[in-house]
mmCIF file of C-alpha atoms in Angstrom:
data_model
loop_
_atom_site.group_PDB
_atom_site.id
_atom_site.type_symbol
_atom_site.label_atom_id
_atom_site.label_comp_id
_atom_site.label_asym_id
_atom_site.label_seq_id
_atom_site.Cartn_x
_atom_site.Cartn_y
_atom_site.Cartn_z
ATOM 1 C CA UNK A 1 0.000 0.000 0.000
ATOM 2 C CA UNK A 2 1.368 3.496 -0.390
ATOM 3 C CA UNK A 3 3.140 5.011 2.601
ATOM 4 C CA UNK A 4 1.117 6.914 4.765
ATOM 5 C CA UNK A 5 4.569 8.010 6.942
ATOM 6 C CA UNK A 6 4.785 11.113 7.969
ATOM 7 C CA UNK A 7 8.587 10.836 7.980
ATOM 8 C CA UNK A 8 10.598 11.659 5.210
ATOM 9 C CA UNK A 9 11.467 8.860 3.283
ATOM 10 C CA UNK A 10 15.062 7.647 2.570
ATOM 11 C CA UNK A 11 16.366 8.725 -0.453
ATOM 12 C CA UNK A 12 16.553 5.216 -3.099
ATOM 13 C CA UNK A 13 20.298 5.889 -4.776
ATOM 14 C CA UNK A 14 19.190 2.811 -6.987
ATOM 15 C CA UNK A 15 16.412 5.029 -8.899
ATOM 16 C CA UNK A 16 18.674 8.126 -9.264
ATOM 17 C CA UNK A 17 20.951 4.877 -11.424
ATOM 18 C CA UNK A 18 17.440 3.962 -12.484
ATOM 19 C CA UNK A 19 16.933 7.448 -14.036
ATOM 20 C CA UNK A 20 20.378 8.228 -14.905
ATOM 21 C CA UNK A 21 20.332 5.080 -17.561
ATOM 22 C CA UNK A 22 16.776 5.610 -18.667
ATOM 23 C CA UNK A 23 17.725 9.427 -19.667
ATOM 24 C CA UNK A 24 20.950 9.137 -21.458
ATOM 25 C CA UNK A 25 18.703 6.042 -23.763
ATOM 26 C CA UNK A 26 16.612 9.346 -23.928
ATOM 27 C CA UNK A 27 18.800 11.372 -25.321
ATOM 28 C CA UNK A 28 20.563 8.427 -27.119
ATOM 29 C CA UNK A 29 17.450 7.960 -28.748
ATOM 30 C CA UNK A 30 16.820 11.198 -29.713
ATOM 31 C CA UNK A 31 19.471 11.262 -32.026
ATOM 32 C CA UNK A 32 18.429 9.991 -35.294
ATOM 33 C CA UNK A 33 19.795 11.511 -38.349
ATOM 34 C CA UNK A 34 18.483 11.619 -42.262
ATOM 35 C CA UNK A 35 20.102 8.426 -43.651
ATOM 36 C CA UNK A 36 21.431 7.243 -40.441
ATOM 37 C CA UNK A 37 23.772 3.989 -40.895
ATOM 38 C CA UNK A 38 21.238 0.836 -40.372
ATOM 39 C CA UNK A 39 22.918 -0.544 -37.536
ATOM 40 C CA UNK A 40 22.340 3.183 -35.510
ATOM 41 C CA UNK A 41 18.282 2.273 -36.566
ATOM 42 C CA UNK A 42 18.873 -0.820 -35.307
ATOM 43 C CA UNK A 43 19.976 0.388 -32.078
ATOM 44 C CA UNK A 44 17.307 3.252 -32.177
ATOM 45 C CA UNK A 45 14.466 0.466 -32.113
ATOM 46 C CA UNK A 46 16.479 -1.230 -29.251
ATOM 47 C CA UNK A 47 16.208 1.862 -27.198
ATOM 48 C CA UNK A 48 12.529 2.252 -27.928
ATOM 49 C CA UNK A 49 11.347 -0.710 -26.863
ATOM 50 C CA UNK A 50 12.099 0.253 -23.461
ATOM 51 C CA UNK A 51 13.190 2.793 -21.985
ATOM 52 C CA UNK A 52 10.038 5.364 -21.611
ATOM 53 C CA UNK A 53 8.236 2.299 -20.041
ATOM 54 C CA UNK A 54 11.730 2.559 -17.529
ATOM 55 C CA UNK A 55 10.833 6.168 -16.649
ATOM 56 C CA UNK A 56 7.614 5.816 -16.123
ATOM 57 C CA UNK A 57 7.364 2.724 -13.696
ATOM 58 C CA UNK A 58 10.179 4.654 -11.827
ATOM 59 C CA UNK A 59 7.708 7.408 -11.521
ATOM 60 C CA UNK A 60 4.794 5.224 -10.384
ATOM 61 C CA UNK A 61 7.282 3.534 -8.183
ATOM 62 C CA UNK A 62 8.554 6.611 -6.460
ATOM 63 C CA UNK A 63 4.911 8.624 -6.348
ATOM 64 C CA UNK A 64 4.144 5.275 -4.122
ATOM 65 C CA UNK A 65 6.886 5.744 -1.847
ATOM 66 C CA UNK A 66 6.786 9.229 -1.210
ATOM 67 C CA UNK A 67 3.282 10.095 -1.406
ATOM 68 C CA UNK A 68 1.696 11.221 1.445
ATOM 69 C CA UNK A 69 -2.016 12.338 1.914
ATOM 70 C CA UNK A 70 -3.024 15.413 1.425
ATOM 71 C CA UNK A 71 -5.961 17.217 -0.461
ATOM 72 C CA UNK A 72 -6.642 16.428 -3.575
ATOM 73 C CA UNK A 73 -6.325 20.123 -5.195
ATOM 74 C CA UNK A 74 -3.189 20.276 -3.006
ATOM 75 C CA UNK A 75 -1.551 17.641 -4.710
ATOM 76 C CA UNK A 76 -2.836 18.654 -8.217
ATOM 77 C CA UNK A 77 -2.042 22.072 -7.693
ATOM 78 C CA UNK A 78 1.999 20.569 -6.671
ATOM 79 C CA UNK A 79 1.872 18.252 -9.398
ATOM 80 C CA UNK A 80 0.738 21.584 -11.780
ATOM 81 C CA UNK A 81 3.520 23.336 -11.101
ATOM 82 C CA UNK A 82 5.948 20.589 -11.492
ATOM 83 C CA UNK A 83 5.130 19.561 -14.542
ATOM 84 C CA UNK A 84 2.725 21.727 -16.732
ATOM 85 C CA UNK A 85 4.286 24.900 -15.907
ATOM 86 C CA UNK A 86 7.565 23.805 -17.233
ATOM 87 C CA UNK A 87 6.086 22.255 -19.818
ATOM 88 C CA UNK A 88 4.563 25.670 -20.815
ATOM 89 C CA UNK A 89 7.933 26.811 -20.604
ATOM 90 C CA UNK A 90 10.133 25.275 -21.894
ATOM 91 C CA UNK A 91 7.503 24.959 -25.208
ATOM 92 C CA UNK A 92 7.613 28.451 -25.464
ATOM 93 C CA UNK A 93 11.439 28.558 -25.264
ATOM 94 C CA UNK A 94 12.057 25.469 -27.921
ATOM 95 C CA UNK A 95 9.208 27.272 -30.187
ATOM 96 C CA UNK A 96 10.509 30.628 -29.941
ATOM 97 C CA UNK A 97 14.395 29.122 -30.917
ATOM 98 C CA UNK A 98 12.983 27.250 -33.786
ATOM 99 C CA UNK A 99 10.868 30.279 -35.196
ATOM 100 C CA UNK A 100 14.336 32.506 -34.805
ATOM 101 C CA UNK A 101 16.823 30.067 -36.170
ATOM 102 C CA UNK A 102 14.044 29.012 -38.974
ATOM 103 C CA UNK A 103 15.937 26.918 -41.544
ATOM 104 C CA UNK A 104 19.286 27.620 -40.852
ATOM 105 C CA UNK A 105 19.423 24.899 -37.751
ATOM 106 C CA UNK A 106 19.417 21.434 -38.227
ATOM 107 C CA UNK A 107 15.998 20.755 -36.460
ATOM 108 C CA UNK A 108 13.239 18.767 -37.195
ATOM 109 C CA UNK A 109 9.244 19.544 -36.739
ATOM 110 C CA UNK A 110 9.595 23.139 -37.886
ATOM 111 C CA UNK A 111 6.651 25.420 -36.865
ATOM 112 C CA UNK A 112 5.120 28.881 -37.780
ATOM 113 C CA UNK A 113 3.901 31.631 -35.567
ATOM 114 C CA UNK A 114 -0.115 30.550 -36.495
ATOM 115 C CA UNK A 115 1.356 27.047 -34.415
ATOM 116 C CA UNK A 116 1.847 28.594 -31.341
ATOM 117 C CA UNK A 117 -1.793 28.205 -29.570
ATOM 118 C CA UNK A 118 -1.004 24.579 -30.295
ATOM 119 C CA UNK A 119 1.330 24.096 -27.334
ATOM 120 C CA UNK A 120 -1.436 24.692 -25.104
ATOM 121 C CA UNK A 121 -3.164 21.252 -26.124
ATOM 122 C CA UNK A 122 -0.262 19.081 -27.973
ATOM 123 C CA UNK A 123 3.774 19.231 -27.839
ATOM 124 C CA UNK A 124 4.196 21.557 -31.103
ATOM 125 C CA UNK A 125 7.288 22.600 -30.116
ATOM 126 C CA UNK A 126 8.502 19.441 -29.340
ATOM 127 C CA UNK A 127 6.589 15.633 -29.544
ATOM 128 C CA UNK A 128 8.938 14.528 -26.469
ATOM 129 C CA UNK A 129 7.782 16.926 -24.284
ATOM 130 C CA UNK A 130 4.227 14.429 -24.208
ATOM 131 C CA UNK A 131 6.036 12.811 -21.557
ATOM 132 C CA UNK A 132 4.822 15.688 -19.105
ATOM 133 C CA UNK A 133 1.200 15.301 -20.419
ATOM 134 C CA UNK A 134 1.120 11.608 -19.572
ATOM 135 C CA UNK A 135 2.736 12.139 -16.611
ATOM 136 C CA UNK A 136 -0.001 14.749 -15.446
ATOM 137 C CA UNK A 137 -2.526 12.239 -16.265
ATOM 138 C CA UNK A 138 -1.090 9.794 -14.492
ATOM 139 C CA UNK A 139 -0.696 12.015 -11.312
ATOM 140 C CA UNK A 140 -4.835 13.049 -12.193
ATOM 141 C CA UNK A 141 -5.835 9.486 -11.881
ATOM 142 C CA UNK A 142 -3.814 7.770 -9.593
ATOM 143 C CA UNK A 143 -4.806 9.629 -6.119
ATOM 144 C CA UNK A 144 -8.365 8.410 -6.179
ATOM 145 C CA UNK A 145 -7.141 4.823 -6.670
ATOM 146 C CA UNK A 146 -6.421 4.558 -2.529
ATOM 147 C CA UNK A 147 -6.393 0.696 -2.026
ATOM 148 C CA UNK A 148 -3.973 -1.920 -3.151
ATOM 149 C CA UNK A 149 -6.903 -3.615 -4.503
ATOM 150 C CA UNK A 150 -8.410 -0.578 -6.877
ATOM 151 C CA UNK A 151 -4.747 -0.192 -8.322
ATOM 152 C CA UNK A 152 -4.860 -3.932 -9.264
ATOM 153 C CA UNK A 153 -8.170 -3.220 -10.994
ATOM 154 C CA UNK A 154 -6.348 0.360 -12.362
ATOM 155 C CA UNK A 155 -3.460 -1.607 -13.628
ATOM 156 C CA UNK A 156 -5.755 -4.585 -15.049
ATOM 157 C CA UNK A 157 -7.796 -1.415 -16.801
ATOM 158 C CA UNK A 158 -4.636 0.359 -17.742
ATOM 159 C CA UNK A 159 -3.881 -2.910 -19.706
ATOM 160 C CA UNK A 160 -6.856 -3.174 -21.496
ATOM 161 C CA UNK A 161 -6.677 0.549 -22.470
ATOM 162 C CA UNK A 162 -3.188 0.109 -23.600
ATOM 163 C CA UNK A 163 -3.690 -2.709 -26.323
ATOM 164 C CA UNK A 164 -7.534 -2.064 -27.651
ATOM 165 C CA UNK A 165 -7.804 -1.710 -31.079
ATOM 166 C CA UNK A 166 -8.874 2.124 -31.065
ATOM 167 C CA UNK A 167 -7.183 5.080 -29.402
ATOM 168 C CA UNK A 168 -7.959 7.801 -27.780
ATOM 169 C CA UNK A 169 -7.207 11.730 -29.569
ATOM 170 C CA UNK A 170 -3.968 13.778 -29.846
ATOM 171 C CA UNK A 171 -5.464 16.271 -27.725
ATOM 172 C CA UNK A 172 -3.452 17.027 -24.856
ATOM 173 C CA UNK A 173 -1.635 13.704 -25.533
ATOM 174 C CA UNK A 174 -4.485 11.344 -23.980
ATOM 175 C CA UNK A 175 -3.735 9.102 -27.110
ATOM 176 C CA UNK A 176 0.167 8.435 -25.765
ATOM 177 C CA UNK A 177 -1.055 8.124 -22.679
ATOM 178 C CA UNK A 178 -3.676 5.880 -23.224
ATOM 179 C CA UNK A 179 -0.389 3.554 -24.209
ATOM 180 C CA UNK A 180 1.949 4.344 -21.657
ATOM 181 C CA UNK A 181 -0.187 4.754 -18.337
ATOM 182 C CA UNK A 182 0.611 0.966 -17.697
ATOM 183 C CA UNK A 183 3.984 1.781 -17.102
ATOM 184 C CA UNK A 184 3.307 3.986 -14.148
ATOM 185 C CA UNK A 185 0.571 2.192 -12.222
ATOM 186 C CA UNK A 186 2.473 -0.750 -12.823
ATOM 187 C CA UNK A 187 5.495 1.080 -11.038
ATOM 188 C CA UNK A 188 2.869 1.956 -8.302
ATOM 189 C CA UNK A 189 1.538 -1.644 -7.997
ATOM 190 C CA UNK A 190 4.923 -3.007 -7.740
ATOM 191 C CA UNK A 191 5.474 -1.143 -4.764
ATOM 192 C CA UNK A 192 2.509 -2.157 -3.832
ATOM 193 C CA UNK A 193 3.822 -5.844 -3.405
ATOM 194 C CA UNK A 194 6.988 -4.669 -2.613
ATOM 195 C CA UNK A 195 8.000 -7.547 -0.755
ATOM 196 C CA UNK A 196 7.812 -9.794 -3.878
ATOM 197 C CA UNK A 197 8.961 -7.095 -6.055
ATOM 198 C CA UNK A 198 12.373 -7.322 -4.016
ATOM 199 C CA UNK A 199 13.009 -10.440 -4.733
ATOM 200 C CA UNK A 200 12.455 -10.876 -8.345
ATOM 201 C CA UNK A 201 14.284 -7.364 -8.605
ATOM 202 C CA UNK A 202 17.508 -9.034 -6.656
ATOM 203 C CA UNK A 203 17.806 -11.598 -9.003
ATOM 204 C CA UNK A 204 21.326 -12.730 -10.148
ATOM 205 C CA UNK A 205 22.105 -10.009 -12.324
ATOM 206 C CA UNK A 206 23.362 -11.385 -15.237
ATOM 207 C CA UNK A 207 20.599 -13.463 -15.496
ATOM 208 C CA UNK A 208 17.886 -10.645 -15.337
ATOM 209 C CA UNK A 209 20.355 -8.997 -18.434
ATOM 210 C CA UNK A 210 21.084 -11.533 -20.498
ATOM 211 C CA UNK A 211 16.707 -12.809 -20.671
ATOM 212 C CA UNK A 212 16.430 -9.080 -21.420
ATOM 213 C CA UNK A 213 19.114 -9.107 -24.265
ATOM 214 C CA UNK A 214 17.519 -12.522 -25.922
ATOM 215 C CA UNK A 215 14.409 -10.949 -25.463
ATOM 216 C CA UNK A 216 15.686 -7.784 -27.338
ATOM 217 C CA UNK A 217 17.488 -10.212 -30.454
ATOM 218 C CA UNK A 218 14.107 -11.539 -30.907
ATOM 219 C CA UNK A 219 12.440 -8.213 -30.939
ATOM 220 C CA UNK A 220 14.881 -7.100 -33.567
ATOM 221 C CA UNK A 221 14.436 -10.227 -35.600
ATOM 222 C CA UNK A 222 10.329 -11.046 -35.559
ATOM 223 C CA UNK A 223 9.045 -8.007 -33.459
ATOM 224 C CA UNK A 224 5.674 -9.302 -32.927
ATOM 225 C CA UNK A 225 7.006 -12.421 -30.853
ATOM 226 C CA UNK A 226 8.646 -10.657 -27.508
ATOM 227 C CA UNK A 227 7.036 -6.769 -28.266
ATOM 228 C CA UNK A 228 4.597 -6.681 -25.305
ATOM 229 C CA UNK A 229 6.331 -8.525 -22.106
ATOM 230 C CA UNK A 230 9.687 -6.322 -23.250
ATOM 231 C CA UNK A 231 9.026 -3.563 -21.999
ATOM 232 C CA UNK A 232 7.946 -5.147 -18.241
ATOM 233 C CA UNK A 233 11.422 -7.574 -18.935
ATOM 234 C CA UNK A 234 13.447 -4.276 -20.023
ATOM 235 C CA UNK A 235 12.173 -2.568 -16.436
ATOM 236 C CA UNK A 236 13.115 -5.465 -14.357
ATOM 237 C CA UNK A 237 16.939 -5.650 -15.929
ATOM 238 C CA UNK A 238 17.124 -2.175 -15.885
ATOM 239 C CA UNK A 239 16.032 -2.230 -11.749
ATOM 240 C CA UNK A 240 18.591 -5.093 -11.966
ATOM 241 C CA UNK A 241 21.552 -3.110 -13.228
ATOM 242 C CA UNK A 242 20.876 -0.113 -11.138
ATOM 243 C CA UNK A 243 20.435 -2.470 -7.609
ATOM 244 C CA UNK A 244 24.308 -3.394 -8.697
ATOM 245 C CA UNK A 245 25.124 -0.196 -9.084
ATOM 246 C CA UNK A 246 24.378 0.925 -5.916
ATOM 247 C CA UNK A 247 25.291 -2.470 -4.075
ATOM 248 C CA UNK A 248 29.215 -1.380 -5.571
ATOM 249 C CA UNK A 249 28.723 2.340 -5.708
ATOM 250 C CA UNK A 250 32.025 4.056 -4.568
ATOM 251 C CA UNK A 251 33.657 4.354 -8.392
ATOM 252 C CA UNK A 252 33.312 7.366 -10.490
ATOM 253 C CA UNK A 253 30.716 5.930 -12.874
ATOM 254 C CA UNK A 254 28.381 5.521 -9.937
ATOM 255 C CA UNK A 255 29.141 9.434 -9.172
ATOM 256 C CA UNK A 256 29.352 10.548 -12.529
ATOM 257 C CA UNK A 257 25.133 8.342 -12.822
ATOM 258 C CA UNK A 258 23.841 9.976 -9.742
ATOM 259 C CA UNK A 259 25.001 13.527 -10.708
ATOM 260 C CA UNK A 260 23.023 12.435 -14.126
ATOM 261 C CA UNK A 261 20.013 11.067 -12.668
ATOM 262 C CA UNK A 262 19.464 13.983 -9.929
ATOM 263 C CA UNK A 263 19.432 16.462 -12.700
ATOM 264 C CA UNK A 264 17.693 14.222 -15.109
ATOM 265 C CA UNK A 265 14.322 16.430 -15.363
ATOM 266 C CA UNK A 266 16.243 19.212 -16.495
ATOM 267 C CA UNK A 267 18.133 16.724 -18.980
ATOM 268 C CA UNK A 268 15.150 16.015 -20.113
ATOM 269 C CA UNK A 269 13.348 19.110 -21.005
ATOM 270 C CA UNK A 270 16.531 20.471 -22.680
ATOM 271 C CA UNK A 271 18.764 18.311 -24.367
ATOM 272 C CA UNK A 272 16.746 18.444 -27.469
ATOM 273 C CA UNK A 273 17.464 22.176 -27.674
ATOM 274 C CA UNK A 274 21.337 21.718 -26.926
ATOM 275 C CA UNK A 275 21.506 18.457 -29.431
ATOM 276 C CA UNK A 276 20.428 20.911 -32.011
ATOM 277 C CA UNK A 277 22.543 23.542 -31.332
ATOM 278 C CA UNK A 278 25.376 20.710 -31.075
ATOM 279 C CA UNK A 279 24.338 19.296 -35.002
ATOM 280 C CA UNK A 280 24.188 22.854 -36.683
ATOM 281 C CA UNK A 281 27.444 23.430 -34.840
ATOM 282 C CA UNK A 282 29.094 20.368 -36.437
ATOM 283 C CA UNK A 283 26.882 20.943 -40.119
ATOM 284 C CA UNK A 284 28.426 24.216 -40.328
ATOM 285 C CA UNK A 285 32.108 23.396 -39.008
ATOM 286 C CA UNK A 286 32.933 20.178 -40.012
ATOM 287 C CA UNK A 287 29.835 18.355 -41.954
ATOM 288 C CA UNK A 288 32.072 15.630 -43.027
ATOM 289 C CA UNK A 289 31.554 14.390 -39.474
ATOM 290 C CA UNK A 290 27.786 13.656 -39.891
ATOM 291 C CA UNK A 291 29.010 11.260 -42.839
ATOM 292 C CA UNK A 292 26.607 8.487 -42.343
ATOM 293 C CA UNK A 293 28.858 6.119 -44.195
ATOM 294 C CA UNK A 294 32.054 7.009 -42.573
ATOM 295 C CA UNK A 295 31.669 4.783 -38.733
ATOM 296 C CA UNK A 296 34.153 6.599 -37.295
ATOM 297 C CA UNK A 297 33.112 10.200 -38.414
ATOM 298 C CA UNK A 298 29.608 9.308 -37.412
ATOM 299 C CA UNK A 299 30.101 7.772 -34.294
ATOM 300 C CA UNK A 300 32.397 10.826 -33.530
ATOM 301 C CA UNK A 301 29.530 13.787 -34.107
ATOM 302 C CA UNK A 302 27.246 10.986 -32.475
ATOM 303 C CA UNK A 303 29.410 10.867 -29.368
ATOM 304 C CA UNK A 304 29.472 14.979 -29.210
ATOM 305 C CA UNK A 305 25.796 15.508 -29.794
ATOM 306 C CA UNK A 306 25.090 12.756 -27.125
ATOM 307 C CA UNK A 307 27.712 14.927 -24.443
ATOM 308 C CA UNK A 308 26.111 18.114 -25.315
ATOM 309 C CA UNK A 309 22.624 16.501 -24.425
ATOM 310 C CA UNK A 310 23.574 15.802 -21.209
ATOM 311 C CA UNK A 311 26.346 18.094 -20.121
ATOM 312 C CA UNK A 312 24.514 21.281 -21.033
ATOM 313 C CA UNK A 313 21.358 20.989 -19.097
ATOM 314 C CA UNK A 314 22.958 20.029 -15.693
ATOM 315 C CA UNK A 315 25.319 23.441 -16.441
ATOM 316 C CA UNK A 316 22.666 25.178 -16.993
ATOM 317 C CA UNK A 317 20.778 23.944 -14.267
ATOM 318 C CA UNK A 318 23.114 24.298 -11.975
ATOM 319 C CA UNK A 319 25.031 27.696 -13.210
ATOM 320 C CA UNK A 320 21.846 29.495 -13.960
ATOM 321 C CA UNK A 321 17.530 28.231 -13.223
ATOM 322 C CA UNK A 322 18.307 26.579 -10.121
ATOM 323 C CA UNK A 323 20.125 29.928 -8.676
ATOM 324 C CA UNK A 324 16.816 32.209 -9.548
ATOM 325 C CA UNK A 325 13.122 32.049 -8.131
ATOM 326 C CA UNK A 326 12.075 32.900 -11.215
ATOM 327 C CA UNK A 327 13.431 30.400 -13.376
ATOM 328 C CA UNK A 328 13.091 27.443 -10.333
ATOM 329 C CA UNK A 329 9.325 28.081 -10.718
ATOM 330 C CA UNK A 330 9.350 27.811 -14.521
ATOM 331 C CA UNK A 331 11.345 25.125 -14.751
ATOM 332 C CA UNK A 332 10.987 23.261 -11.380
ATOM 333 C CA UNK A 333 14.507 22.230 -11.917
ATOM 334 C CA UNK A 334 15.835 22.192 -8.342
ATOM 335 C CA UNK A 335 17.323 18.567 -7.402
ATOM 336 C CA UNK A 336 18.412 17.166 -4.536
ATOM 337 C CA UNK A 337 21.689 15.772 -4.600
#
């Protein structure tokens, strides 16, 4: 059941890993070139089949363990401000770069001034920002679900939803979330049943990885076989990895992931913005670099672009919104490291 404590939970280092792997596959993924070499589509599809499920049952998972109760509009109103009003944002701060720069940036999904009253229902500026919108839904729905029992039935509804044969509109992304929603109650039911969910999650390792990985070859090879249990397989390696991590976290990569996964909102809202500066940086300078059929060139601008994603946010996070009221409330970028 969620916790009802009124202490302050203990902070769960294995979901900053958690979130530290599922964002850089974000911005990973969001790197897909015209012509891209057909092994990088290859891997693109690998990264898909996964890793937004990841985020999401992480959310579920934590909303679970840190919820506490409080009135409805309360929560909505938090919930409001964390993620709408930085969605609002940030939308008009990706739309307002892409109607400057026009053509001469590499970007995709250009837009027009009569576009802008868009952002208020659907991601104009940018599709990935329906991740917020599903999000809010999720947080809309899941408070009146109070029992372990009525999230079963959620979860067994969120199911259904997810695979009938007719969706639900664009409109203020219900149709993605009509998809993904299973994700996050299934991240709230799982801690739910916690005790169980330990276990299967402290599995040998390797084992959990290497099911995920045959999983994943069959995917690539006859998609329809291993499509809709890999996403639940790909959450339960990835809680896997990231229960390692932590069990042997005093190197630098387990420093270098929770300084990634703290800041991983901000990541997330901006390294589509910094990718694209990153690209029209390297189309102008060097364009050889973004030779598709040159590995080496390509996996070089690939490896920059990917840096740039990440990097730039948490400096800008951390040199400039989180130091200012102003931006902290637009952006609700704060972290707690």
């Amino acid at each position: 059941m969620i916790n009802n404590s009124a202490i302050t939970p203990k902070r769960l280092l294995a979901f900053d890993y958690l979130k530290a792997i599922a964002i850089i596959l974000v911005v990973i993924g969001h790197w897909q070139p015209d012509n891209a070499p057909e092994w990088w589509a290859l891997n693109i599809r690998f990264i898909y089949s996964f890793h937004m499920p990841v985020f999401l049952a992480a959310s579920g998972f934590l909303f679970a363990y840190t919820y506490r109760p409080q009135k409805y509009t309360t929560f909505i109103s938090k919930k409001f401000k964390r993620l709408m009003v930085p969605y609002i944002s940030v939308s008009l701060v990706v739309f307002s770069l892409k109607l400057v720069t026009g053509r001469d940036a590499v970007i995709t999904n250009y837009v027009d001034i009569h576009d802008l009253f868009m952002i208020l229902y659907y991601p104009k500026a940018g599709f990935y920002l329906w991740f917020l919108w599903t999000l809010w839904w999720c947080f809309v729905i899941i408070p009146w679900f109070k029992t372990t029992k009525s999230r079963l039935i959620l979860l067994l509804a969120s199911i259904i939803a997810a695979y009938l044969p007719f969706k639900a509109p664009d409109f203020m992304c219900l149709g993605i979330t009509q998809d993904m929603m299973v994700y996050f109650v299934f991240g709230v039911v799982a801690y739910d049943y916690k005790k169980g969910f330990d276990k299967i999650i402290k599995l040998n390792t390797a084992l959990a990885v290497s099911i995920f990985l045959l999983c994943e070859v069959i995917y690539l090879i006859h998609p329809h076989i291993t499509k809709y249990p890999l996403p639940y397989i790909g959450i339960l390696a990835m809680l896997n990895l990231s229960f390692l991590i932590e069990r042997h976290s005093t190197g630098k990569l387990a420093k270098y992931l929770l300084a990634i996964g703290s800041y991983s909102f901000g990541i997330y809202l901006f390294h589509t913005t910094f990718e694209g500066f990153a690209k029209t940086a390297i189309a102008k300078v060097a364009p050889s670099l973004i030779d598709p059929q040159n590995t080496l060139y390509f996996l070089t601008s690939s490896t920059i672009i990917i840096l740039t994603g990440i990097i730039l946010p948490i400096l800008l996070c951390r040199l400039c919104l989180n130091k200012f009221k102003i931006t902290r409330f637009l952006f609700a970028t704060v972290t707690n490291k």
